[in-house]
Tab-separated table of C-alpha atoms in Angstrom:
chain	number	residue	atom	x	y	z
A	8	MET	CA	-14.982	-3.225	-21.550
A	9	ALA	CA	-12.908	-6.104	-20.182
A	10	SER	CA	-15.105	-8.918	-18.892
A	11	GLY	CA	-15.054	-12.590	-17.981
A	12	SER	CA	-12.797	-14.332	-15.497
A	13	PRO	CA	-9.419	-12.552	-15.327
A	14	LEU	CA	-6.280	-14.615	-15.809
A	15	HIS	CA	-4.260	-12.307	-13.567
A	16	GLN	CA	-4.986	-10.609	-10.249
A	17	THR	CA	-3.201	-8.383	-7.761
A	18	LEU	CA	-3.755	-6.872	-4.322
A	19	VAL	CA	-4.425	-3.138	-4.024
A	20	PRO	CA	-4.331	-1.401	-0.609
A	21	LEU	CA	-7.656	-0.179	0.712
A	22	LEU	CA	-7.628	3.605	0.908
A	23	THR	CA	-9.271	3.355	4.321
A	24	SER	CA	-6.384	1.352	5.812
A	25	PRO	CA	-5.365	3.121	9.043
A	26	GLY	CA	-1.929	4.627	9.615
A	27	GLY	CA	0.805	4.621	7.013
A	28	SER	CA	2.471	1.211	7.099
A	29	LEU	CA	0.754	-1.695	5.417
A	30	SER	CA	0.932	-5.139	6.980
A	31	ASP	CA	0.529	-8.446	5.194
A	32	ASP	CA	-3.018	-8.660	6.523
A	33	ASP	CA	-5.337	-9.385	3.600
A	34	ALA	CA	-7.997	-7.244	5.295
A	35	GLN	CA	-5.978	-4.169	4.281
A	36	PHE	CA	-6.072	-5.117	0.609
A	37	LEU	CA	-8.564	-5.547	-2.197
A	38	LEU	CA	-8.074	-8.342	-4.740
A	39	VAL	CA	-8.581	-6.887	-8.224
A	40	PRO	CA	-8.165	-8.224	-11.756
A	41	ILE	CA	-5.363	-7.189	-14.090
A	42	HIS	CA	-6.692	-6.558	-17.591
A	43	ILE	CA	-4.347	-6.518	-20.580
A	44	VAL	CA	-5.900	-3.980	-22.936
A	45	THR	CA	-5.339	-4.165	-26.692
A	46	HIS	CA	-8.521	-2.374	-27.810
A	47	ALA	CA	-10.299	0.703	-26.477
A	48	SER	CA	-13.515	-1.285	-25.938
A	49	GLN	CA	-11.771	-3.029	-23.030
A	50	LEU	CA	-11.492	0.235	-21.071
A	51	PRO	CA	-14.253	1.787	-18.905
A	52	PRO	CA	-16.436	4.357	-20.722
A	53	GLU	CA	-15.952	6.707	-17.759
A	54	PHE	CA	-12.231	6.731	-18.540
A	55	LEU	CA	-12.582	7.070	-22.304
A	56	ASN	CA	-15.150	9.884	-22.027
A	57	PRO	CA	-14.055	12.185	-19.182
A	58	SER	CA	-16.847	14.172	-17.594
A	59	VAL	CA	-17.390	16.553	-14.716
A	60	ASP	CA	-20.025	14.076	-13.528
A	61	SER	CA	-17.573	11.168	-13.323
A	62	GLN	CA	-14.336	12.608	-11.976
A	63	LEU	CA	-11.640	10.004	-11.460
A	64	VAL	CA	-8.318	9.641	-9.699
A	65	ILE	CA	-6.129	7.003	-11.336
A	66	GLY	CA	-2.661	5.608	-10.729
A	67	LEU	CA	-0.519	5.921	-13.866
A	68	ASP	CA	2.880	4.748	-15.075
A	69	CYS	CA	4.559	3.853	-18.357
A	70	GLU	CA	7.140	1.250	-19.321
A	71	GLY	CA	9.263	0.997	-22.421
A	72	VAL	CA	12.656	0.644	-24.024
A	73	ASP	CA	14.795	3.299	-22.317
A	74	LEU	CA	11.640	5.396	-22.079
A	75	CYS	CA	11.938	8.901	-23.564
A	76	ARG	CA	11.037	10.693	-26.812
A	77	ASN	CA	12.897	8.072	-28.851
A	78	GLY	CA	12.620	5.116	-26.457
A	79	ALA	CA	9.473	3.197	-27.356
A	80	LEU	CA	6.583	3.312	-24.901
A	81	CYS	CA	5.318	-0.281	-24.653
A	82	VAL	CA	2.855	-0.372	-21.748
A	83	MET	CA	0.795	2.282	-19.957
A	84	GLN	CA	-0.411	0.991	-16.585
A	85	MET	CA	-3.424	2.353	-14.731
A	86	THR	CA	-5.164	1.601	-11.449
A	87	LEU	CA	-8.871	2.464	-11.256
A	88	ILE	CA	-10.386	1.884	-7.833
A	89	GLN	CA	-13.818	3.019	-6.610
A	90	GLN	CA	-13.520	3.997	-2.965
A	91	SER	CA	-14.485	6.995	-0.905
A	92	GLY	CA	-11.565	9.383	-0.903
A	93	ILE	CA	-10.100	12.707	-1.988
A	94	VAL	CA	-10.067	14.253	-5.455
A	95	PHE	CA	-7.513	16.984	-6.057
A	96	SER	CA	-7.680	18.724	-9.410
A	97	THR	CA	-4.561	20.734	-10.130
A	98	TYR	CA	-6.395	22.941	-12.617
A	99	ARG	CA	-9.734	23.625	-10.960
A	100	TYR	CA	-7.852	23.689	-7.665
A	101	LYS	CA	-10.384	21.763	-5.646
A	102	LEU	CA	-9.765	19.305	-2.844
A	103	THR	CA	-13.043	17.473	-2.341
A	104	MET	CA	-14.325	14.209	-0.924
A	105	PHE	CA	-15.967	11.767	-3.278
A	106	ASN	CA	-17.910	8.547	-2.987
A	107	SER	CA	-17.665	6.934	-6.381
A	108	LYS	CA	-20.824	5.255	-7.707
A	109	LEU	CA	-19.661	4.564	-11.242
A	110	ALA	CA	-20.263	1.413	-13.238
A	111	PHE	CA	-16.750	0.138	-13.896
A	112	PRO	CA	-15.149	-2.561	-11.717
A	113	ASP	CA	-11.998	-2.026	-9.664
A	114	ALA	CA	-9.020	-3.173	-11.710
A	115	VAL	CA	-5.491	-2.617	-12.926
A	116	TYR	CA	-5.384	-1.989	-16.670
A	117	LEU	CA	-2.246	-2.621	-18.716
A	118	VAL	CA	-2.702	-0.656	-21.934
A	119	ASP	CA	-0.593	-2.545	-24.466
A	120	ALA	CA	0.838	0.053	-26.840
A	121	VAL	CA	2.712	-2.661	-28.764
A	122	GLU	CA	-0.383	-4.679	-29.690
A	123	GLY	CA	-2.927	-1.850	-29.607
A	124	GLY	CA	-0.704	0.667	-31.370
A	125	LYS	CA	-1.496	4.304	-32.042
A	126	ALA	CA	-5.243	3.673	-32.334
A	127	LEU	CA	-5.428	2.474	-28.736
A	128	MET	CA	-3.265	5.298	-27.417
A	129	GLU	CA	-5.300	7.832	-29.397
A	130	ALA	CA	-8.429	6.538	-27.657
A	131	CYS	CA	-6.736	7.183	-24.297
A	132	LYS	CA	-5.694	10.725	-25.221
A	133	PRO	CA	-8.823	12.564	-23.960
A	134	ALA	CA	-8.430	10.963	-20.526
A	135	ILE	CA	-4.698	11.603	-20.203
A	136	GLU	CA	-5.235	15.252	-21.180
A	137	SER	CA	-8.442	15.758	-19.161
A	138	THR	CA	-8.867	18.056	-16.175
A	139	TYR	CA	-11.584	15.691	-14.919
A	140	ILE	CA	-9.165	12.811	-14.388
A	141	THR	CA	-6.362	13.266	-11.873
A	142	LYS	CA	-3.324	11.183	-12.793
A	143	VAL	CA	-1.186	10.040	-9.845
A	144	ILE	CA	2.321	9.249	-11.049
A	145	HIS	CA	5.845	9.079	-9.654
A	146	ASP	CA	8.346	11.233	-11.580
A	147	CYS	CA	6.306	12.151	-14.639
A	148	LYS	CA	9.024	13.736	-16.787
A	149	ARG	CA	10.096	10.895	-19.097
A	150	ASP	CA	6.615	9.351	-19.219
A	151	SER	CA	5.264	12.706	-20.355
A	152	GLU	CA	8.028	13.070	-22.942
A	153	ALA	CA	7.291	9.647	-24.448
A	154	LEU	CA	3.531	10.288	-24.550
A	155	TYR	CA	4.054	13.666	-26.222
A	156	PHE	CA	6.576	12.782	-28.913
A	157	GLN	CA	5.288	9.307	-29.743
A	158	PHE	CA	1.527	9.836	-29.523
A	159	GLY	CA	0.922	13.598	-29.391
A	160	ILE	CA	-0.525	13.298	-25.865
A	161	LYS	CA	0.043	16.143	-23.394
A	162	LEU	CA	0.010	14.661	-19.893
A	163	HIS	CA	-2.182	16.970	-17.841
A	164	ASN	CA	-3.600	17.348	-14.325
A	165	VAL	CA	-1.046	15.198	-12.521
A	166	VAL	CA	-0.169	14.657	-8.892
A	167	ASP	CA	3.497	13.700	-8.988
A	168	THR	CA	4.301	11.804	-5.788
A	169	GLN	CA	8.004	12.635	-6.102
A	170	ILE	CA	7.180	16.352	-5.982
A	171	ALA	CA	4.596	15.819	-3.237
A	172	TYR	CA	7.149	13.982	-1.094
A	173	SER	CA	9.611	16.896	-1.338
A	174	LEU	CA	6.891	19.413	-0.459
A	175	ILE	CA	5.848	17.432	2.609
A	176	GLU	CA	9.477	17.210	3.723
A	177	GLU	CA	9.843	20.997	3.360
A	178	GLN	CA	6.488	21.584	5.038
A	179	GLU	CA	7.592	19.506	8.042
A	180	GLY	CA	10.944	21.276	8.315
A	181	ARG	CA	13.213	18.638	6.782
A	182	LYS	CA	15.597	19.911	4.134
A	183	ARG	CA	16.887	17.729	1.325
A	184	SER	CA	20.034	17.933	-0.743
A	185	PRO	CA	19.774	19.159	-4.360
A	186	ASP	CA	20.117	15.632	-5.764
A	187	ASP	CA	17.894	13.905	-3.212
A	188	TYR	CA	15.042	12.722	-5.424
A	189	ILE	CA	13.041	9.976	-3.732
A	190	SER	CA	12.697	6.848	-5.854
A	191	PHE	CA	9.411	4.973	-5.975
A	192	VAL	CA	11.064	2.084	-4.131
A	193	GLY	CA	12.243	4.497	-1.424
A	194	LEU	CA	8.832	6.157	-1.202
A	195	LEU	CA	7.012	2.857	-0.821
A	196	ALA	CA	9.476	1.777	1.885
A	197	ASP	CA	8.721	4.917	3.937
A	198	PRO	CA	6.428	3.809	6.808
A	199	ARG	CA	4.255	6.882	6.243
A	200	TYR	CA	3.372	5.709	2.735
A	201	GLY	CA	3.216	1.947	2.956
A	202	GLY	CA	6.384	0.675	4.596
A	203	LYS	CA	6.636	-2.061	1.971
A	204	SER	CA	9.801	-3.436	0.401
A	205	TYR	CA	9.822	-3.789	-3.371
A	206	LEU	CA	12.501	-6.400	-3.972
A	207	GLU	CA	11.021	-7.455	-7.313
A	208	LYS	CA	11.916	-4.047	-8.772
A	209	GLU	CA	15.630	-4.816	-8.615
A	210	GLU	CA	14.990	-8.152	-10.298
A	211	VAL	CA	13.340	-6.356	-13.211
A	212	ARG	CA	16.166	-3.808	-13.362
A	213	VAL	CA	18.673	-6.640	-13.726
A	214	LEU	CA	16.627	-8.115	-16.568
A	215	LEU	CA	16.427	-4.709	-18.271
A	216	ARG	CA	20.198	-4.315	-18.099
A	217	GLN	CA	20.607	-7.757	-19.630
A	218	ASP	CA	17.938	-7.189	-22.282
A	219	PRO	CA	16.749	-3.588	-22.885
A	220	ALA	CA	13.962	-4.929	-25.136
A	221	PHE	CA	12.326	-6.670	-22.139
A	222	TRP	CA	9.057	-4.698	-22.412
A	223	THR	CA	8.619	-5.329	-26.149
A	224	TYR	CA	8.058	-9.091	-25.990
A	225	ARG	CA	4.583	-10.492	-26.592
A	226	PRO	CA	2.665	-12.194	-25.189
A	227	MET	CA	3.584	-10.500	-21.936
A	228	SER	CA	5.186	-12.884	-19.458
A	229	GLU	CA	3.923	-13.416	-15.927
A	230	MET	CA	6.866	-11.387	-14.626
A	231	MET	CA	6.099	-8.490	-16.996
A	232	ILE	CA	2.462	-8.421	-15.925
A	233	ARG	CA	3.321	-8.571	-12.232
A	234	ALA	CA	6.023	-5.895	-12.525
A	235	ALA	CA	3.765	-3.555	-14.501
A	236	ALA	CA	0.934	-3.925	-11.986
A	237	ASP	CA	3.273	-3.482	-9.012
A	238	ASP	CA	4.310	-0.050	-10.281
A	239	VAL	CA	0.751	1.305	-9.990
A	240	ARG	CA	-1.111	-0.751	-7.403
A	241	PHE	CA	0.151	1.310	-4.432
A	242	LEU	CA	-0.102	4.757	-6.050
A	243	LEU	CA	-3.640	5.635	-4.958
A	244	TYR	CA	-2.920	4.621	-1.369
A	245	ILE	CA	0.207	6.815	-1.345
A	246	TYR	CA	-1.765	9.652	-2.941
A	247	HIS	CA	-4.398	9.634	-0.203
A	248	LYS	CA	-1.793	9.556	2.565
A	249	MET	CA	-0.076	12.550	0.962
A	250	MET	CA	-3.313	14.494	0.515
A	251	GLU	CA	-3.888	14.143	4.260
A	252	LYS	CA	-0.536	15.838	4.936
A	253	LEU	CA	-0.237	18.586	2.312
A	254	ASN	CA	-1.420	22.048	3.334
A	255	GLN	CA	-3.083	24.465	0.918
A	256	ARG	CA	0.121	26.279	-0.008
A	257	SER	CA	1.931	23.030	-0.688
A	258	LEU	CA	-0.985	21.855	-2.830
A	259	TRP	CA	-0.634	24.995	-4.905
A	260	HIS	CA	3.075	24.374	-5.486
A	261	LEU	CA	2.313	20.729	-6.265
A	262	ALA	CA	-0.079	21.834	-9.007
A	263	VAL	CA	2.361	24.267	-10.606
A	264	ARG	CA	5.454	22.080	-10.385
A	265	GLY	CA	3.570	19.065	-11.698
A	266	SER	CA	2.565	21.085	-14.750
A	267	LEU	CA	6.134	22.272	-15.317
A	268	TYR	CA	7.555	18.763	-14.901
A	269	CYS	CA	5.080	17.375	-17.439
A	270	ARG	CA	6.345	19.724	-20.143
A	271	CYS	CA	9.991	19.726	-19.017
A	272	PHE	CA	11.520	17.472	-21.701
A	273	CYS	CA	8.767	18.200	-24.251
A	274	ILE	CA	10.648	21.116	-25.788
A	275	ASN	CA	9.369	22.194	-29.201
A	276	ASP	CA	9.694	25.045	-31.676
A	277	ILE	CA	6.704	26.959	-30.300
A	278	ASP	CA	7.890	27.260	-26.694
A	279	PHE	CA	5.130	25.057	-25.192
A	280	ALA	CA	2.371	27.178	-26.761
A	281	ASP	CA	0.389	24.003	-27.502
A	282	TRP	CA	0.301	23.060	-23.800
A	283	PRO	CA	-2.467	24.086	-21.384
A	284	PRO	CA	-1.772	27.227	-19.337
A	285	LEU	CA	-0.247	26.838	-15.902
A	286	PRO	CA	-2.631	26.866	-12.917
A	287	THR	CA	-3.397	30.319	-11.557
A	288	LEU	CA	-3.178	31.238	-7.879
A	289	PRO	CA	-6.549	30.473	-6.226
A	290	ASP	CA	-8.444	33.427	-4.783
A	291	PHE	CA	-8.484	32.100	-1.229
A	292	LEU	CA	-4.673	31.998	-1.074
A	293	ALA	CA	-4.419	35.494	-2.534
A	294	ALA	CA	-6.966	36.676	0.055
A	295	GLU	CA	-4.666	35.350	2.781
A	296	GLY	CA	-1.925	37.599	1.434
A	297	TYR	CA	0.082	34.689	0.062
A	298	VAL	CA	1.810	35.910	-3.082
A	299	PRO	CA	4.385	33.305	-4.125
A	300	GLU	CA	7.020	34.182	-6.667
A	301	GLU	CA	6.124	32.894	-10.103
A	302	GLU	CA	7.648	29.496	-10.897
A	303	ILE	CA	8.900	28.889	-14.418
A	304	LEU	CA	10.652	26.394	-16.654
A	305	SER	CA	13.716	27.689	-18.480
A	306	VAL	CA	15.506	25.762	-21.214
A	307	LEU	CA	19.160	26.693	-21.600
A	308	ASN	CA	20.961	25.800	-24.825
A	309	VAL	CA	24.502	24.528	-24.322
A	310	PRO	CA	26.986	25.114	-27.189
A	311	PRO	CA	28.790	22.083	-28.638
A	312	GLY	CA	31.621	20.889	-26.428
A	313	LYS	CA	30.516	22.878	-23.366
A	314	MET	CA	28.289	20.375	-21.554
A	315	GLY	CA	31.326	18.960	-19.760
A	316	ARG	CA	31.950	22.357	-18.172
A	317	VAL	CA	28.326	22.594	-17.106
A	318	ILE	CA	28.341	19.169	-15.463
A	319	GLY	CA	31.914	19.167	-14.141
A	320	LYS	CA	34.013	16.240	-12.985
A	321	ARG	CA	31.671	13.603	-11.556
A	322	GLY	CA	28.889	16.191	-11.579
A	323	ALA	CA	30.656	18.564	-9.181
A	324	SER	CA	29.917	21.707	-11.200
A	325	ILE	CA	26.200	21.126	-11.614
A	326	ARG	CA	25.880	20.133	-7.939
A	327	SER	CA	27.459	23.389	-6.831
A	328	VAL	CA	24.958	25.359	-8.935
A	329	LYS	CA	22.083	23.412	-7.396
A	330	GLN	CA	23.398	24.188	-3.925
A	331	SER	CA	23.609	27.896	-4.785
A	332	CYS	CA	20.106	28.181	-6.223
A	333	ASN	CA	16.700	27.116	-4.973
A	334	ALA	CA	15.838	25.538	-8.310
A	335	GLU	CA	15.687	22.115	-9.931
A	336	ILE	CA	18.348	21.681	-12.633
A	337	LEU	CA	17.983	18.768	-15.020
A	338	ILE	CA	20.251	17.516	-17.792
A	339	GLY	CA	18.923	15.714	-20.849
A	340	GLY	CA	21.802	13.243	-20.670
A	341	ALA	CA	21.940	10.086	-22.754
A	342	LYS	CA	18.174	10.088	-23.329
A	343	GLY	CA	18.353	13.646	-24.601
A	344	PRO	CA	18.032	16.287	-25.592
A	345	PRO	CA	21.809	16.254	-25.032
A	346	ASP	CA	22.462	19.970	-25.620
A	347	LYS	CA	20.001	21.481	-23.141
A	348	VAL	CA	19.703	22.193	-19.434
A	349	PHE	CA	16.243	22.470	-17.875
A	350	ILE	CA	15.750	24.730	-14.852
A	351	ILE	CA	12.536	24.787	-12.793
A	352	GLY	CA	11.848	27.078	-9.857
A	353	PRO	CA	11.049	30.641	-8.744
A	354	VAL	CA	11.937	33.247	-11.379
A	355	MET	CA	14.796	34.883	-9.457
A	356	GLU	CA	16.402	31.541	-8.598
A	357	VAL	CA	16.084	30.339	-12.187
A	358	ARG	CA	17.716	33.525	-13.504
A	359	LYS	CA	20.512	33.116	-10.964
A	360	ALA	CA	21.119	29.540	-12.103
A	361	GLU	CA	21.094	30.640	-15.752
A	362	ALA	CA	23.743	33.282	-15.076
A	363	ILE	CA	26.039	30.851	-13.259
A	364	LEU	CA	25.666	28.197	-15.950
A	365	ARG	CA	26.314	30.675	-18.775
A	366	GLY	CA	29.451	31.746	-16.948
A	367	ARG	CA	30.652	28.138	-16.919
A	368	MET	CA	30.309	27.994	-20.703
A	369	ILE	CA	32.529	31.007	-21.396
A	370	ASP	CA	35.954	30.233	-22.832
A	371	LEU	CA	38.686	31.266	-20.422
């Protein structure tokens, strides 16, 4: 495991910080090392060997070259912090308090897939697929796609903060438009979840536009290390603030939608048969008489030359379908797959969206 004096450090919010907004008071933060990992021996054994006796909640993100199935994954960032808090497992459906007494030190780990290669990522596979490690991530779809197609890893047991944000908004009576997906920058700026500006993110975006290979360069620059750490150092704080707000029904939908989002772009010839089953409705919700409509993922094939009709001028067609149906509708776009539409939601709403979209493809 990583040892010695770290060359890089960052500040991680204490989970016990009161309220939602974080000030610049150092008392609200914990100074932790940033470890650049090129070999599995530099990672905590508790992470590499998931166990019911050492359940973890980690912050997770990935960076790469136009990250997707074909866009190289270069860095997988993780935050591992030992503090009293809440563990939510989307597959055992438990929301429990924990007081971690494990051996590993608090740290941000940057798993270098460029230097460590497939051997390093293979060593991480049991943890990323484990039900004993909850992965907190913002918008998991492309990260999951890259992990699956490049390393055969099926991202599992996630709490997607983008989904959680939408559920909290719905739970508190605030409706959002069909295309209103909160960005991580927007989420972090929300005073309920940190109230922090993330100006450095735009700086990195500018660099990526100028040089798409930014994340491939080695050794990693100071800016790369800081940017990678910044994308995960607030995730566990946001997670705990969200867990305080989500009710049991919303937690159930969070579990199911997170599972569907993980497999969304990971389409294969066996219709996701190699993926874990979706979470089942817990007995205590069924006992309350809560019987939600089944939520599904549907993949619609679009014939050559018809995607323009599906999307419409400046996206008008696809927006109108989203407004008509209570379902998420996603297009593969430039990252692909370019000939498919992905629909996630309750069965009846998904079927309604399918029918409308098929109608748009018919030659007049």
